[in-house]
């Protein structure tokens, strides 16, 4: 080929890999294992650039590890249940299964065009009964182990979609899909007992040293362990008490009010007798439920008329409010407010004219004059205005309060977790059926394992609101497995997060008759490298960690941490465009003239160019991967995804960048094609004899590049590896033609071109295979070992170190890395510019940082 033709080469090599089953993982392979997994996609019907980036990153790791001699497991599947399919059924009159499987077929074809080294024989879809029957088995095993519960809880209810929403799915008080105001309802739901593992989930984060620190911190904050005090406040004129939980019991003397969550039992009892209280509670239940929404909302309350008796200040009573910023899900659903030292409490107190008493004062201020203005004081200090606590540190004050309240029988030390049990009930059709039956006589009865799977009915209808399983005429009506009397199936289905919380284990033995084959999961798990978006840093990863523990507790696994290594890639971004009417435009609808002015490609009218944002269908700033592959080939798309920025950061898509990647591919192909002629046969031993300088230079560049690219891929610094390959390509291209005059020179050129082909293979696998064949090889490159480097040849010949005098750079030195410290010091002091800067002054000391810098202090 005078020019590399991706449209011919890529399908050819993809077919070859498929025929040879190159990427099929063997569970009985004796080689060391390496399990690389990218978060599997939802089958929306089209892949997007985020998919291209995510799966390219994983594919580089998989191909590299396979070349290093590992038995690599690199599977693919589909996170296929969920509301989008059900919504499509309602909107388009198509069954969710038909919609889903058609999308899977389309996306499978698009992913295969990328040339990913996937073991397609292990493909799974979570909506297939062959998968979810085992999920039902796990549910029953968890139930037997006490890890499944029924619990009443307040939930976010979307009245249009007719389902429970997680807090994260409520945006500004609206359902994330329907856009309808969300209601608070108390429902009895199925929950997984994730709180049973709260402490272990928290402590084990310390062992995940190959996870990003920010992800571990996010999980730590989500679990939210706190050491505090539970306190029972007596209520004036009543026999009952109000229990609160606090981590700042040192500030009790600054308490000026109590606050209840809107769905606290005491608040509800007040609302039952007070219409205005009931109206306020209803308003709270219509507002946003996420922590962000609550924090941003104006702090509002309703005075119940109840008063709580202060445990230390005789005669002091605190008004009890129902407040919109207190959540029943955290602590006890009730707090005491100390306005001086909590901004939220201060805003509330100022709104309702409540007293503000500072009880912690900065050590450098007079406690008799210290006041709090518009900002709460949250810094360190000593106790003030606190009777027997005055002068104590915060920690000593906490201990004293805890001791006194415990001795009085109205308080006790308590460890609290922000984490709550995982509500898994969803009121929809397109999800995994929960395998239980509700019997009027026997209660809740598990479906016998021999009767699994409980399969969704094919004839469900979607013409009525709510859950189609609820109004199905026959499916839900069954006989009780225990007594044989008429009963009904559970019509809630499982949260789709359940489907994705154990798929990594099913991939190890995807056709096993049990949820997992123990030999297979024991051999493959944990996943060595997991790759996915930071948006899944909390829930998906936390739920997967819970599942691993629950599966271990029920005998399915022998590991508690599913992912040994985690990498979170950045988003793919593109500029946004709007027409004169303010409607979003696709990039292909926009034209730019030579001056950079944007106009509509069809109308010629002005276009407003907005900021670059993560690609999204809603803003139309998407680029079709299929179009890029059609135009340039998959290798170009892969190379650009790896080369433009560090993989953990957002990547700015540009047509110019893609075109540049394509030009480099063609340049690389021409270099190999031009250099392939006249080389010694593959496998020829290195000729004996003296090594000329130009041969030594090329060989040193080859081995240094192998060493650097190997290190960069190991550290997932793909963009740095790409930069090294750009540099090496230029070095090979610039090697003198006179090399070809000697057998040793031709041998060195072959070594360089073969190494270059091997090193780019994880990134540009199709072109690399074509180049490998062009160099005379009959065994595919995918079945060839990763190149090894000679440490002596790879060692840097010289390093450049800076020489400073009193911190100011005066000159640089090119030295050999092995040079001793005394020699480096002597060389530095002998430089003319250094002598000039010293100017005859005595040298106090010389600091040598090996291979980096010399600092002369005078």
XYZ file of N, CA, C and O in Angstrom, residues 247-351:
420
model
N -22.345 15.465 67.208
C -20.885 15.320 67.343
C -20.282 16.553 67.999
O -19.078 16.612 68.200
N -21.129 17.528 68.335
C -20.640 18.766 68.967
C -21.349 18.994 70.301
O -21.897 20.064 70.555
N -21.309 17.980 71.149
C -21.957 18.127 72.455
C -21.225 19.124 73.342
O -21.746 19.544 74.365
N -20.014 19.522 72.941
C -19.317 20.572 73.681
C -20.063 21.901 73.628
O -19.881 22.769 74.481
N -20.932 22.075 72.604
C -21.601 23.370 72.400
C -23.009 23.408 72.988
O -23.791 24.295 72.650
N -23.332 22.486 73.877
C -24.695 22.416 74.407
C -25.133 23.716 75.082
O -26.315 24.089 75.041
N -24.192 24.421 75.713
C -24.574 25.664 76.383
C -24.938 26.760 75.384
O -25.489 27.792 75.763
N -24.633 26.543 74.102
C -25.003 27.513 73.069
C -26.271 27.140 72.337
O -26.649 27.812 71.371
N -26.953 26.070 72.790
C -28.179 25.634 72.122
C -29.280 26.672 72.287
O -29.491 27.204 73.381
N -29.979 26.964 71.180
C -31.092 27.918 71.264
C -32.375 27.381 70.654
O -33.418 28.026 70.761
N -32.334 26.221 70.008
C -33.561 25.634 69.467
C -33.325 24.156 69.174
O -32.179 23.683 69.138
N -34.404 23.427 68.948
C -34.370 22.048 68.472
C -35.024 22.027 67.093
O -35.918 22.841 66.802
N -34.599 21.091 66.233
C -35.173 21.000 64.896
C -35.444 19.546 64.545
O -34.602 18.674 64.788
N -36.613 19.308 63.969
C -37.041 17.972 63.576
C -37.117 17.871 62.060
O -37.501 18.840 61.379
N -36.826 16.703 61.535
C -37.091 16.434 60.124
C -38.598 16.431 59.908
O -39.382 16.114 60.817
N -39.011 16.751 58.695
C -40.444 16.857 58.412
C -41.168 15.528 58.602
O -42.365 15.508 58.909
N -40.444 14.426 58.416
C -41.082 13.124 58.586
C -40.679 12.440 59.887
O -40.798 11.223 60.022
N -40.200 13.203 60.842
C -39.914 12.668 62.170
C -41.253 12.301 62.829
O -42.248 13.023 62.681
N -41.324 11.209 63.576
C -42.594 10.818 64.196
C -43.217 11.929 65.038
O -44.453 12.110 65.023
N -42.405 12.691 65.767
C -42.954 13.768 66.575
C -43.535 14.862 65.692
O -44.601 15.427 65.987
N -42.853 15.154 64.560
C -43.375 16.161 63.627
C -44.703 15.707 63.035
O -45.659 16.489 62.912
N -44.788 14.436 62.683
C -46.022 13.913 62.096
C -47.165 13.933 63.096
O -48.324 14.197 62.733
N -46.845 13.665 64.370
C -47.896 13.710 65.379
C -48.396 15.146 65.571
O -49.589 15.379 65.778
N -47.494 16.118 65.485
C -47.905 17.519 65.553
C -48.762 17.869 64.337
O -49.802 18.527 64.450
N -48.317 17.409 63.163
C -49.056 17.690 61.934
C -50.442 17.091 61.926
O -51.368 17.640 61.305
N -50.622 15.970 62.623
C -51.944 15.336 62.660
C -52.963 16.203 63.396
O -54.174 16.105 63.150
N -52.480 17.059 64.302
C -53.386 17.891 65.087
C -53.356 19.361 64.683
O -54.188 20.148 65.139
N -52.413 19.733 63.843
C -52.213 21.138 63.491
C -52.164 21.272 61.970
O -51.166 20.906 61.345
N -53.223 21.776 61.339
C -53.246 21.879 59.866
C -52.090 22.697 59.295
O -51.576 22.376 58.222
N -51.698 23.770 60.000
C -50.591 24.569 59.481
C -49.279 23.785 59.513
O -48.447 23.895 58.607
N -49.076 22.995 60.544
C -47.897 22.140 60.610
C -47.938 21.107 59.491
O -46.915 20.824 58.840
N -49.134 20.543 59.256
C -49.282 19.555 58.191
C -48.968 20.165 56.833
O -48.334 19.544 55.973
N -49.393 21.410 56.624
C -49.117 22.105 55.362
C -47.618 22.335 55.194
O -47.071 22.161 54.101
N -46.939 22.718 56.294
C -45.489 22.927 56.218
C -44.773 21.615 55.914
O -43.836 21.580 55.112
N -45.203 20.530 56.544
C -44.591 19.214 56.297
C -44.753 18.831 54.827
O -43.814 18.346 54.185
N -45.944 19.058 54.292
C -46.192 18.726 52.883
C -45.288 19.538 51.969
O -44.768 19.024 50.964
N -45.071 20.810 52.308
C -44.186 21.645 51.502
C -42.760 21.115 51.554
O -42.057 21.080 50.528
N -42.312 20.691 52.715
C -40.964 20.111 52.844
C -40.828 18.862 51.981
O -39.785 18.624 51.371
N -41.896 18.070 51.930
C -41.838 16.821 51.189
C -41.861 17.041 49.688
O -41.518 16.148 48.917
N -42.234 18.227 49.270
C -42.214 18.537 47.834
C -40.903 19.156 47.392
O -40.662 19.318 46.200
N -40.072 19.517 48.335
C -38.821 20.205 47.986
C -37.745 19.196 47.622
O -37.919 17.992 47.754
N -36.604 19.700 47.151
C -35.494 18.840 46.778
C -35.010 18.009 47.950
O -35.050 18.446 49.099
N -34.574 16.800 47.654
C -34.198 15.875 48.720
C -32.713 15.599 48.785
O -32.247 14.985 49.732
N -31.968 16.018 47.783
C -30.529 15.782 47.836
C -29.900 16.751 48.830
O -30.441 17.825 49.116
N -28.733 16.373 49.347
C -28.055 17.238 50.302
C -27.718 18.584 49.687
O -27.810 19.627 50.341
N -27.342 18.574 48.416
C -26.992 19.823 47.738
C -28.210 20.739 47.666
O -28.132 21.941 47.946
N -29.363 20.157 47.306
C -30.581 20.958 47.189
C -30.991 21.512 48.548
O -31.399 22.678 48.666
N -30.889 20.695 49.581
C -31.274 21.142 50.912
C -30.336 22.236 51.407
O -30.753 23.227 52.016
N -29.057 22.077 51.138
C -28.078 23.065 51.588
C -28.306 24.409 50.905
O -28.130 25.469 51.502
N -28.724 24.355 49.631
C -28.904 25.593 48.869
C -30.235 26.279 49.182
O -30.376 27.486 48.967
N -31.204 25.525 49.679
C -32.535 26.092 49.917
C -32.528 27.035 51.117
O -31.700 26.906 52.032
N -33.465 27.975 51.108
C -33.624 28.868 52.255
C -34.055 28.052 53.462
O -34.938 27.196 53.369
N -33.415 28.312 54.607
C -33.730 27.559 55.817
C -35.066 28.036 56.377
O -35.236 29.220 56.687
N -35.994 27.103 56.518
C -37.324 27.444 56.983
C -37.744 26.495 58.093
O -37.300 25.341 58.150
N -38.624 26.966 58.980
C -39.087 26.127 60.070
C -40.495 26.477 60.496
O -41.044 27.530 60.134
N -41.064 25.580 61.281
C -42.397 25.786 61.846
C -42.312 25.487 63.338
O -41.911 24.383 63.742
N -42.693 26.468 64.142
C -42.641 26.310 65.588
C -43.802 25.421 66.025
O -44.975 25.769 65.861
N -43.478 24.268 66.585
C -44.508 23.298 66.982
C -45.222 23.690 68.266
O -46.252 23.103 68.615
N -44.650 24.634 69.003
C -45.189 24.969 70.310
C -44.623 24.099 71.424
O -44.792 24.409 72.611
N -43.932 23.040 71.044
C -43.290 22.179 72.036
C -42.006 22.833 72.518
O -41.367 23.610 71.784
N -41.610 22.483 73.741
C -40.375 23.018 74.295
C -39.565 21.877 74.909
O -40.125 21.028 75.637
N -38.255 21.885 74.595
C -37.346 20.884 75.152
C -36.594 21.501 76.318
O -36.179 22.668 76.266
N -36.405 20.718 77.361
C -35.757 21.211 78.573
C -34.247 21.030 78.461
O -33.757 19.929 78.194
N -33.518 22.128 78.641
C -32.060 22.071 78.556
C -31.530 21.207 79.702
O -31.932 21.382 80.857
N -30.602 20.276 79.416
C -30.148 19.355 80.472
C -29.241 20.002 81.515
O -29.066 19.443 82.599
N -28.656 21.176 81.218
C -27.704 21.782 82.140
C -28.172 23.134 82.691
O -27.797 23.512 83.802
N -28.933 23.878 81.921
C -29.315 25.236 82.340
C -30.718 25.181 82.941
O -31.711 25.012 82.226
N -30.785 25.339 84.233
C -32.059 25.214 84.931
C -33.035 26.286 84.445
O -32.711 27.465 84.338
N -34.236 25.813 84.128
C -35.298 26.725 83.709
C -35.269 27.090 82.239
O -36.175 27.779 81.763
N -34.246 26.668 81.518
C -34.171 27.041 80.097
C -34.900 26.007 79.242
O -34.667 24.806 79.353
N -35.783 26.505 78.376
C -36.511 25.654 77.459
C -36.208 26.089 76.028
O -36.110 27.285 75.734
N -36.042 25.108 75.162
C -35.675 25.365 73.767
C -36.879 25.105 72.868
O -37.510 24.039 72.959
N -37.243 26.074 72.006
C -38.366 25.844 71.091
C -38.057 24.707 70.116
O -36.928 24.575 69.637
N -39.066 23.898 69.843
C -38.907 22.762 68.925
C -39.558 23.120 67.596
O -40.770 23.357 67.535
N -38.744 23.147 66.538
C -39.220 23.476 65.196
C -39.240 22.219 64.315
O -38.450 21.300 64.510
N -40.127 22.226 63.352
C -39.981 21.337 62.200
C -39.179 22.139 61.179
O -39.508 23.300 60.899
N -38.111 21.574 60.642
C -37.210 22.351 59.776
C -36.979 21.629 58.455
O -36.907 20.397 58.401
N -36.830 22.419 57.401
C -36.657 21.823 56.074
C -35.223 21.398 55.785
O -34.949 20.856 54.719
N -34.305 21.637 56.707
C -32.912 21.279 56.439
C -32.447 20.075 57.263
O -31.267 19.739 57.254
N -33.360 19.421 57.973
C -33.016 18.238 58.761
C -33.569 17.008 58.049
O -34.736 16.990 57.633
N -32.725 15.980 57.896
C -33.126 14.758 57.210
C -33.335 13.624 58.198
O -32.505 13.404 59.084
N -34.406 12.889 58.020
C -34.686 11.747 58.884
C -33.650 10.658 58.688
O -33.391 9.850 59.587
N -33.018 10.638 57.515
C -32.082 9.558 57.184
C -30.775 9.659 57.958
O -29.982 8.708 57.958
N -30.484 10.789 58.575
C -29.194 10.971 59.237
C -29.406 11.150 60.738
O -30.273 11.913 61.171
N -28.603 10.455 61.523
C -28.726 10.534 62.962
C -30.085 10.030 63.407
O -30.531 8.943 63.028
N -30.790 10.839 64.205
C -32.127 10.469 64.671
C -33.216 11.273 63.988
O -34.384 11.141 64.329
N -32.831 12.140 63.068
C -33.820 13.009 62.428
C -34.165 14.210 63.274
O -35.148 14.912 63.008
N -33.356 14.465 64.327
C -33.576 15.618 65.200
C -32.223 16.147 65.651
O -31.279 15.375 65.860
N -32.126 17.469 65.799
C -30.867 18.090 66.207
C -31.144 19.173 67.238
O -32.289 19.617 67.391
N -30.099 19.588 67.966
C -30.184 20.870 68.663
C -29.370 21.867 67.843
O -28.352 21.522 67.250
N -29.849 23.101 67.786
C -29.181 24.114 66.992
C -28.317 25.005 67.865
O -28.781 25.549 68.863
N -27.026 25.140 67.472
C -26.110 26.056 68.150
C -25.680 27.101 67.134
O -24.682 26.910 66.419
N -26.402 28.179 66.996
C -26.190 29.138 65.900
C -24.790 29.739 65.846
O -24.296 30.035 64.752
N -24.141 29.931 66.982
C -22.850 30.614 66.962
C -21.783 29.808 66.236
O -20.800 30.384 65.753
N -21.985 28.494 66.122
C -20.903 27.650 65.619
C -21.341 26.713 64.495
O -20.667 25.708 64.227
N -22.428 27.051 63.821
C -22.887 26.300 62.649
C -23.623 27.289 61.745
O -24.604 27.903 62.175
N -23.151 27.454 60.520
C -23.697 28.486 59.644
C -25.172 28.252 59.338
O -25.963 29.186 59.299
N -25.521 26.980 59.136
C -26.918 26.663 58.844
C -27.812 27.051 60.028
O -28.865 27.672 59.861
N -27.350 26.719 61.233
C -28.119 27.068 62.431
C -28.186 28.584 62.621
O -29.212 29.126 63.073
N -27.084 29.265 62.281
C -27.053 30.717 62.433
C -28.050 31.390 61.489
O -28.779 32.318 61.887
N -28.100 30.930 60.247
C -29.062 31.486 59.292
C -30.486 31.285 59.789
O -31.337 32.182 59.679
N -30.735 30.106 60.350
C -32.073 29.796 60.858
C -32.409 30.688 62.055
O -33.511 31.254 62.152
N -31.458 30.829 62.977
C -31.700 31.637 64.178
C -31.950 33.098 63.822
O -32.826 33.762 64.407
N -31.182 33.614 62.871
C -31.377 35.008 62.462
C -32.750 35.205 61.824
O -33.387 36.253 62.010
N -33.210 34.207 61.068
C -34.508 34.315 60.408
C -35.646 34.358 61.430
O -36.634 35.090 61.259
